[in-house]
Amino acid sequence: MSVSAADGSVPWDLRLGGDWRPPDPPSERPHPLRMWDYMVGGKDNFQVDRDAAELAMKYVPNVVFAARAGEAFIIRAQTWVGRPEHGIDQFLHLGCYIPKLNSPTLSPLARNARPGTRYVFVTDDQVSAAHARAVLAARARGGSEVHALWADFREPAPILANPWLHERIDLSRPVGLLLLGMLDFIADEDQLARALTELKAALAPGSMIVMVHLLQGTDLSATERALRESLGNNPLQYTPRPLERVRELVSDFEFVDPGFVRCTSWRPDGTGPGQDMEDRCAVAGGVAIVR
């Protein structure tokens, strides 16, 4: 596909099978999302990621529980947002999270409930893009459409103004916005606040936003050591924060019950670590609704 994005980058459209693809992901440096993938039992990781994850778990053993609690929350939250009664048949995903094959918004159940469902994934991370291309292509079957855009998810304004996006997502109707691998991958809090404001202003009433954020551990020395040694100079801006600080950053949003909470406490259904492990799962999330 040859259409250029607003920032000069080249979109790639999985449904249309464009020839362009992101460069192969570098395997010499670990990536936090591939480390997460390893800890939740995924297959989209390299040996360097497995080694780094094992190192992180050595210093911060609870990190594996946080990853599994976060993954279980993402599935529960996406499933809830995608219920037919919510009337959402288009999803916009910003961040460097690697979509999984069992993503509820792309499952046969979701497609059967909402024929014509559209899903757009936006990332500027070549690792996520390369893995997501294969994963999303495997899901681009039946009556739904799956697209992806190579762009800077940390700066939503150009994305929201991009005609390419408007051809696929109708912002005048409710959207399911997935901020996965976004909030905790923007180090500058002013930039994060601006991004959230731009996104909220662009969404129609009835839109829902799934947010997840890894939290700062209680043992800062161990957390910092694990982060430094496993991720090198952290070029991806991975930035865990205390729960109360994250709540301040998202305070302008209205969250459905039970609010923005530890993932183990968000509508538990027996999947992932339970509420009895809340203190060991440093990850929080919630679903906001736009009125």
mmCIF file of C-alpha atoms in Angstrom:
data_model
loop_
_atom_site.group_PDB
_atom_site.id
_atom_site.type_symbol
_atom_site.label_atom_id
_atom_site.label_comp_id
_atom_site.label_asym_id
_atom_site.label_seq_id
_atom_site.Cartn_x
_atom_site.Cartn_y
_atom_site.Cartn_z
ATOM 1 C CA MET A 1 0.000 0.000 0.000
ATOM 2 C CA SER A 2 1.457 3.351 -0.996
ATOM 3 C CA VAL A 3 -0.577 5.901 0.953
ATOM 4 C CA SER A 4 1.630 8.104 3.141
ATOM 5 C CA ALA A 5 0.768 8.977 6.728
ATOM 6 C CA ALA A 6 0.609 12.555 7.982
ATOM 7 C CA ASP A 7 4.106 12.245 9.426
ATOM 8 C CA GLY A 8 5.536 10.844 6.194
ATOM 9 C CA SER A 9 5.640 7.242 7.400
ATOM 10 C CA VAL A 10 4.098 4.418 5.405
ATOM 11 C CA PRO A 11 0.938 2.741 6.714
ATOM 12 C CA TRP A 12 0.615 -0.973 6.263
ATOM 13 C CA ASP A 13 -2.780 -2.544 5.841
ATOM 14 C CA LEU A 14 -3.025 -6.206 6.740
ATOM 15 C CA ARG A 15 -6.466 -6.758 5.256
ATOM 16 C CA LEU A 16 -5.274 -5.505 1.889
ATOM 17 C CA GLY A 17 -1.988 -7.394 2.156
ATOM 18 C CA GLY A 18 0.398 -4.525 1.425
ATOM 19 C CA ASP A 19 3.995 -5.417 0.537
ATOM 20 C CA TRP A 20 5.599 -3.062 3.038
ATOM 21 C CA ARG A 21 6.616 -4.507 6.375
ATOM 22 C CA PRO A 22 8.583 -3.117 9.332
ATOM 23 C CA PRO A 23 12.253 -4.024 9.524
ATOM 24 C CA ASP A 24 13.043 -7.253 11.315
ATOM 25 C CA PRO A 25 13.165 -6.666 15.072
ATOM 26 C CA PRO A 26 16.654 -6.514 16.573
ATOM 27 C CA SER A 27 17.388 -9.606 18.639
ATOM 28 C CA GLU A 28 20.518 -8.362 20.397
ATOM 29 C CA ARG A 29 18.642 -6.223 22.941
ATOM 30 C CA PRO A 30 15.779 -7.384 25.187
ATOM 31 C CA HIS A 31 12.399 -5.760 24.816
ATOM 32 C CA PRO A 32 10.038 -5.366 27.810
ATOM 33 C CA LEU A 33 7.007 -6.519 25.813
ATOM 34 C CA ARG A 34 8.792 -9.633 24.569
ATOM 35 C CA MET A 35 9.864 -10.244 28.176
ATOM 36 C CA TRP A 36 6.197 -9.875 29.206
ATOM 37 C CA ASP A 37 5.249 -12.278 26.421
ATOM 38 C CA TYR A 38 7.697 -14.857 27.778
ATOM 39 C CA MET A 39 6.382 -14.484 31.325
ATOM 40 C CA VAL A 40 2.771 -15.045 30.236
ATOM 41 C CA GLY A 41 3.673 -18.126 28.207
ATOM 42 C CA GLY A 42 3.767 -16.540 24.758
ATOM 43 C CA LYS A 43 5.970 -17.450 21.819
ATOM 44 C CA ASP A 44 6.852 -13.985 20.480
ATOM 45 C CA ASN A 45 10.229 -13.640 22.198
ATOM 46 C CA PHE A 46 13.920 -14.304 21.662
ATOM 47 C CA GLN A 47 16.553 -15.887 23.873
ATOM 48 C CA VAL A 48 17.812 -12.418 24.873
ATOM 49 C CA ASP A 49 14.309 -11.616 26.146
ATOM 50 C CA ARG A 50 14.064 -14.877 28.056
ATOM 51 C CA ASP A 51 17.452 -14.261 29.650
ATOM 52 C CA ALA A 52 16.468 -10.704 30.606
ATOM 53 C CA ALA A 53 13.139 -11.866 32.019
ATOM 54 C CA GLU A 54 14.877 -14.492 34.124
ATOM 55 C CA LEU A 55 17.265 -11.817 35.396
ATOM 56 C CA ALA A 56 14.373 -9.500 36.251
ATOM 57 C CA MET A 57 12.581 -12.320 38.070
ATOM 58 C CA LYS A 58 15.756 -13.033 40.023
ATOM 59 C CA TYR A 59 15.779 -9.515 41.465
ATOM 60 C CA VAL A 60 12.000 -8.945 41.461
ATOM 61 C CA PRO A 61 10.321 -12.379 41.629
ATOM 62 C CA ASN A 62 6.846 -10.854 41.659
ATOM 63 C CA VAL A 63 7.252 -9.370 38.175
ATOM 64 C CA VAL A 64 5.970 -12.587 36.614
ATOM 65 C CA PHE A 65 2.766 -12.338 38.662
ATOM 66 C CA ALA A 66 2.311 -8.731 37.542
ATOM 67 C CA ALA A 67 2.620 -9.755 33.892
ATOM 68 C CA ARG A 68 0.098 -12.565 34.282
ATOM 69 C CA ALA A 69 -2.330 -10.382 36.235
ATOM 70 C CA GLY A 70 -2.050 -7.671 33.583
ATOM 71 C CA GLU A 71 -2.615 -10.110 30.727
ATOM 72 C CA ALA A 72 -5.688 -11.583 32.428
ATOM 73 C CA PHE A 73 -7.065 -8.068 33.011
ATOM 74 C CA ILE A 74 -6.557 -7.121 29.360
ATOM 75 C CA ILE A 75 -8.575 -10.130 28.236
ATOM 76 C CA ARG A 76 -11.363 -9.470 30.770
ATOM 77 C CA ALA A 77 -11.535 -5.756 29.967
ATOM 78 C CA GLN A 78 -11.529 -6.219 26.181
ATOM 79 C CA THR A 79 -14.187 -8.904 26.477
ATOM 80 C CA TRP A 80 -16.390 -6.587 28.567
ATOM 81 C CA VAL A 81 -15.961 -3.607 26.226
ATOM 82 C CA GLY A 82 -16.720 -5.823 23.240
ATOM 83 C CA ARG A 83 -20.089 -7.010 24.551
ATOM 84 C CA PRO A 84 -22.819 -6.530 21.928
ATOM 85 C CA GLU A 85 -24.908 -4.382 24.264
ATOM 86 C CA HIS A 86 -22.160 -1.744 24.250
ATOM 87 C CA GLY A 87 -22.542 -1.350 20.495
ATOM 88 C CA ILE A 88 -18.830 -0.901 19.765
ATOM 89 C CA ASP A 89 -17.720 -2.378 16.457
ATOM 90 C CA GLN A 90 -14.461 -0.465 15.941
ATOM 91 C CA PHE A 91 -11.298 -0.601 18.021
ATOM 92 C CA LEU A 92 -8.209 1.611 18.002
ATOM 93 C CA HIS A 93 -5.138 0.247 19.765
ATOM 94 C CA LEU A 94 -2.202 2.564 20.535
ATOM 95 C CA GLY A 95 1.021 1.291 22.077
ATOM 96 C CA CYS A 96 3.802 -1.257 21.760
ATOM 97 C CA TYR A 97 1.951 -4.185 23.332
ATOM 98 C CA ILE A 98 2.068 -7.331 21.210
ATOM 99 C CA PRO A 99 -1.531 -8.355 20.375
ATOM 100 C CA LYS A 100 -2.198 -11.990 21.213
ATOM 101 C CA LEU A 101 -3.955 -14.549 19.066
ATOM 102 C CA ASN A 102 -6.621 -14.884 21.770
ATOM 103 C CA SER A 103 -7.423 -11.148 21.724
ATOM 104 C CA PRO A 104 -11.173 -11.039 22.424
ATOM 105 C CA THR A 105 -11.784 -8.143 20.057
ATOM 106 C CA LEU A 106 -10.488 -10.291 17.202
ATOM 107 C CA SER A 107 -11.995 -13.624 18.249
ATOM 108 C CA PRO A 108 -14.603 -15.477 16.201
ATOM 109 C CA LEU A 109 -17.167 -14.737 18.926
ATOM 110 C CA ALA A 110 -16.599 -10.986 18.605
ATOM 111 C CA ARG A 111 -16.760 -11.145 14.802
ATOM 112 C CA ASN A 112 -19.948 -13.175 14.836
ATOM 113 C CA ALA A 113 -21.557 -10.781 17.334
ATOM 114 C CA ARG A 114 -20.564 -7.701 15.335
ATOM 115 C CA PRO A 115 -20.064 -8.395 11.611
ATOM 116 C CA GLY A 116 -17.773 -5.806 10.074
ATOM 117 C CA THR A 117 -15.827 -5.109 13.252
ATOM 118 C CA ARG A 118 -12.746 -3.010 12.545
ATOM 119 C CA TYR A 119 -9.473 -3.068 14.464
ATOM 120 C CA VAL A 120 -6.615 -0.599 13.908
ATOM 121 C CA PHE A 121 -3.269 -1.084 15.661
ATOM 122 C CA VAL A 122 -0.869 1.891 15.863
ATOM 123 C CA THR A 123 2.753 1.513 16.915
ATOM 124 C CA ASP A 124 6.149 3.050 16.241
ATOM 125 C CA ASP A 125 7.980 0.071 17.706
ATOM 126 C CA GLN A 126 9.411 -2.288 15.099
ATOM 127 C CA VAL A 127 9.314 -5.225 17.519
ATOM 128 C CA SER A 128 5.592 -4.931 18.186
ATOM 129 C CA ALA A 129 4.901 -4.170 14.536
ATOM 130 C CA ALA A 130 6.755 -7.183 13.196
ATOM 131 C CA HIS A 131 5.134 -9.595 15.642
ATOM 132 C CA ALA A 132 1.711 -7.981 15.401
ATOM 133 C CA ARG A 133 1.713 -8.225 11.624
ATOM 134 C CA ALA A 134 1.769 -12.013 11.792
ATOM 135 C CA VAL A 135 -0.622 -12.243 14.720
ATOM 136 C CA LEU A 136 -3.163 -9.800 13.317
ATOM 137 C CA ALA A 137 -2.957 -11.307 9.843
ATOM 138 C CA ALA A 138 -3.891 -14.662 11.355
ATOM 139 C CA ARG A 139 -7.002 -13.006 12.792
ATOM 140 C CA ALA A 140 -7.957 -11.056 9.664
ATOM 141 C CA ARG A 141 -10.508 -13.619 8.594
ATOM 142 C CA GLY A 142 -14.263 -13.671 8.235
ATOM 143 C CA GLY A 143 -16.283 -10.498 8.529
ATOM 144 C CA SER A 144 -13.887 -8.225 10.421
ATOM 145 C CA GLU A 145 -11.149 -5.918 9.190
ATOM 146 C CA VAL A 146 -7.701 -5.633 10.744
ATOM 147 C CA HIS A 147 -5.366 -2.769 9.887
ATOM 148 C CA ALA A 148 -2.178 -1.336 11.327
ATOM 149 C CA LEU A 149 -0.350 1.975 11.128
ATOM 150 C CA TRP A 150 3.360 2.631 11.630
ATOM 151 C CA ALA A 151 3.302 5.944 13.544
ATOM 152 C CA ASP A 152 4.313 7.532 16.853
ATOM 153 C CA PHE A 153 1.626 6.426 19.308
ATOM 154 C CA ARG A 154 3.037 8.862 21.891
ATOM 155 C CA GLU A 155 1.807 11.773 19.742
ATOM 156 C CA PRO A 156 -1.866 11.012 18.966
ATOM 157 C CA ALA A 157 -2.806 14.314 17.285
ATOM 158 C CA PRO A 158 -1.238 13.529 13.864
ATOM 159 C CA ILE A 159 -2.687 10.013 14.016
ATOM 160 C CA LEU A 160 -6.179 11.292 14.791
ATOM 161 C CA ALA A 161 -5.933 13.775 11.903
ATOM 162 C CA ASN A 162 -4.648 11.195 9.427
ATOM 163 C CA PRO A 163 -7.065 10.534 6.506
ATOM 164 C CA TRP A 164 -5.829 6.915 6.465
ATOM 165 C CA LEU A 165 -7.267 6.431 9.954
ATOM 166 C CA HIS A 166 -10.526 8.195 9.100
ATOM 167 C CA GLU A 167 -11.082 5.761 6.233
ATOM 168 C CA ARG A 168 -11.055 2.924 8.769
ATOM 169 C CA ILE A 169 -12.291 4.375 12.069
ATOM 170 C CA ASP A 170 -15.336 6.639 12.255
ATOM 171 C CA LEU A 171 -14.581 8.933 15.170
ATOM 172 C CA SER A 172 -18.141 10.284 15.121
ATOM 173 C CA ARG A 173 -19.266 6.913 16.520
ATOM 174 C CA PRO A 174 -18.191 5.092 19.717
ATOM 175 C CA VAL A 175 -14.727 3.567 19.625
ATOM 176 C CA GLY A 176 -13.074 0.984 21.828
ATOM 177 C CA LEU A 177 -9.692 2.615 22.562
ATOM 178 C CA LEU A 178 -7.007 0.238 23.826
ATOM 179 C CA LEU A 179 -4.062 1.934 25.552
ATOM 180 C CA LEU A 180 -1.899 -1.136 26.034
ATOM 181 C CA GLY A 181 1.846 -0.595 26.198
ATOM 182 C CA MET A 182 1.287 3.165 26.039
ATOM 183 C CA LEU A 183 0.862 4.900 29.414
ATOM 184 C CA ASP A 184 3.907 3.225 30.938
ATOM 185 C CA PHE A 185 5.934 3.732 27.736
ATOM 186 C CA ILE A 186 5.824 7.553 27.860
ATOM 187 C CA ALA A 187 8.429 8.840 30.275
ATOM 188 C CA ASP A 188 7.532 12.549 30.048
ATOM 189 C CA GLU A 189 4.387 13.133 32.107
ATOM 190 C CA ASP A 190 3.512 16.377 30.337
ATOM 191 C CA GLN A 191 3.584 14.496 27.046
ATOM 192 C CA LEU A 192 1.459 11.739 28.559
ATOM 193 C CA ALA A 193 -1.122 14.221 29.888
ATOM 194 C CA ARG A 194 -1.305 15.940 26.496
ATOM 195 C CA ALA A 195 -1.757 12.626 24.705
ATOM 196 C CA LEU A 196 -4.609 11.610 26.997
ATOM 197 C CA THR A 197 -6.316 14.982 26.542
ATOM 198 C CA GLU A 198 -6.085 14.718 22.738
ATOM 199 C CA LEU A 199 -7.490 11.215 22.727
ATOM 200 C CA LYS A 200 -10.376 11.999 25.053
ATOM 201 C CA ALA A 201 -11.366 15.045 23.017
ATOM 202 C CA ALA A 202 -11.474 12.999 19.808
ATOM 203 C CA LEU A 203 -13.784 10.246 21.070
ATOM 204 C CA ALA A 204 -17.542 10.189 20.620
ATOM 205 C CA PRO A 205 -19.872 9.664 23.604
ATOM 206 C CA GLY A 206 -20.230 5.976 24.373
ATOM 207 C CA SER A 207 -16.580 5.254 23.604
ATOM 208 C CA MET A 208 -14.685 3.111 26.091
ATOM 209 C CA ILE A 209 -10.988 3.162 26.930
ATOM 210 C CA VAL A 210 -9.015 0.210 28.294
ATOM 211 C CA MET A 211 -5.933 1.390 30.193
ATOM 212 C CA VAL A 212 -3.187 -0.640 31.846
ATOM 213 C CA HIS A 213 -0.030 0.552 33.616
ATOM 214 C CA LEU A 214 2.772 -1.379 35.292
ATOM 215 C CA LEU A 215 3.473 -0.026 38.757
ATOM 216 C CA GLN A 216 6.603 0.893 40.585
ATOM 217 C CA GLY A 217 7.617 -1.867 42.973
ATOM 218 C CA THR A 218 7.973 -1.379 46.695
ATOM 219 C CA ASP A 219 11.634 -2.400 46.625
ATOM 220 C CA LEU A 220 12.969 0.420 44.451
ATOM 221 C CA SER A 221 16.577 -0.703 44.603
ATOM 222 C CA ALA A 222 15.709 -4.149 43.267
ATOM 223 C CA THR A 223 13.315 -2.745 40.676
ATOM 224 C CA GLU A 224 15.818 -0.203 39.432
ATOM 225 C CA ARG A 225 18.583 -2.771 39.312
ATOM 226 C CA ALA A 226 16.465 -5.243 37.391
ATOM 227 C CA LEU A 227 15.329 -2.540 34.958
ATOM 228 C CA ARG A 228 18.847 -1.262 34.395
ATOM 229 C CA GLU A 229 20.478 -4.660 33.960
ATOM 230 C CA SER A 230 17.755 -6.275 31.861
ATOM 231 C CA LEU A 231 16.836 -3.359 29.569
ATOM 232 C CA GLY A 232 20.108 -1.503 29.172
ATOM 233 C CA ASN A 233 19.544 2.223 28.673
ATOM 234 C CA ASN A 234 15.746 1.767 28.344
ATOM 235 C CA PRO A 235 15.299 3.484 24.938
ATOM 236 C CA LEU A 236 11.637 2.448 24.868
ATOM 237 C CA GLN A 237 10.771 4.799 27.761
ATOM 238 C CA TYR A 238 9.424 1.984 29.949
ATOM 239 C CA THR A 239 8.367 3.909 33.072
ATOM 240 C CA PRO A 240 6.592 2.178 35.967
ATOM 241 C CA ARG A 241 4.929 4.616 38.392
ATOM 242 C CA PRO A 242 3.272 4.439 41.828
ATOM 243 C CA LEU A 243 -0.455 3.661 41.683
ATOM 244 C CA GLU A 244 -1.504 6.968 43.218
ATOM 245 C CA ARG A 245 0.532 8.879 40.647
ATOM 246 C CA VAL A 246 -1.074 6.987 37.780
ATOM 247 C CA ARG A 247 -4.498 7.720 39.238
ATOM 248 C CA GLU A 248 -3.618 11.406 39.260
ATOM 249 C CA LEU A 249 -2.584 11.240 35.600
ATOM 250 C CA VAL A 250 -5.920 9.662 34.588
ATOM 251 C CA SER A 251 -8.111 11.638 37.013
ATOM 252 C CA ASP A 252 -9.974 13.430 34.193
ATOM 253 C CA PHE A 253 -11.546 10.144 33.068
ATOM 254 C CA GLU A 254 -14.714 8.488 34.357
ATOM 255 C CA PHE A 255 -14.031 4.833 35.099
ATOM 256 C CA VAL A 256 -16.644 2.119 35.278
ATOM 257 C CA ASP A 257 -16.857 0.145 38.501
ATOM 258 C CA PRO A 258 -14.543 -0.714 40.235
ATOM 259 C CA GLY A 259 -12.427 2.166 38.884
ATOM 260 C CA PHE A 260 -8.725 2.264 38.094
ATOM 261 C CA VAL A 261 -7.443 -0.443 40.434
ATOM 262 C CA ARG A 262 -4.938 -3.224 40.763
ATOM 263 C CA CYS A 263 -5.646 -5.625 37.921
ATOM 264 C CA THR A 264 -6.344 -8.456 40.354
ATOM 265 C CA SER A 265 -9.332 -6.447 41.663
ATOM 266 C CA TRP A 266 -10.904 -5.527 38.322
ATOM 267 C CA ARG A 267 -13.964 -7.778 37.988
ATOM 268 C CA PRO A 268 -12.095 -10.984 38.868
ATOM 269 C CA ASP A 269 -13.396 -14.127 37.195
ATOM 270 C CA GLY A 270 -10.900 -16.714 38.354
ATOM 271 C CA THR A 271 -8.400 -16.093 35.555
ATOM 272 C CA GLY A 272 -4.886 -14.911 36.374
ATOM 273 C CA PRO A 273 -3.604 -14.220 39.891
ATOM 274 C CA GLY A 274 -6.434 -13.594 42.353
ATOM 275 C CA GLN A 275 -7.088 -10.801 44.831
ATOM 276 C CA ASP A 276 -5.178 -12.744 47.468
ATOM 277 C CA MET A 277 -2.050 -11.967 45.409
ATOM 278 C CA GLU A 278 -2.795 -8.266 44.941
ATOM 279 C CA ASP A 279 0.265 -7.114 46.887
ATOM 280 C CA ARG A 280 2.488 -9.183 44.591
ATOM 281 C CA CYS A 281 1.013 -7.899 41.318
ATOM 282 C CA ALA A 282 2.316 -4.420 40.576
ATOM 283 C CA VAL A 283 0.019 -3.624 37.662
ATOM 284 C CA ALA A 284 -3.185 -1.587 37.502
ATOM 285 C CA GLY A 285 -5.911 -1.005 34.977
ATOM 286 C CA GLY A 286 -9.414 0.175 34.335
ATOM 287 C CA VAL A 287 -12.033 0.949 31.712
ATOM 288 C CA ALA A 288 -13.076 4.566 31.219
ATOM 289 C CA ILE A 289 -16.264 5.660 29.480
ATOM 290 C CA VAL A 290 -16.770 8.835 27.473
ATOM 291 C CA ARG A 291 -20.076 10.607 28.144
#
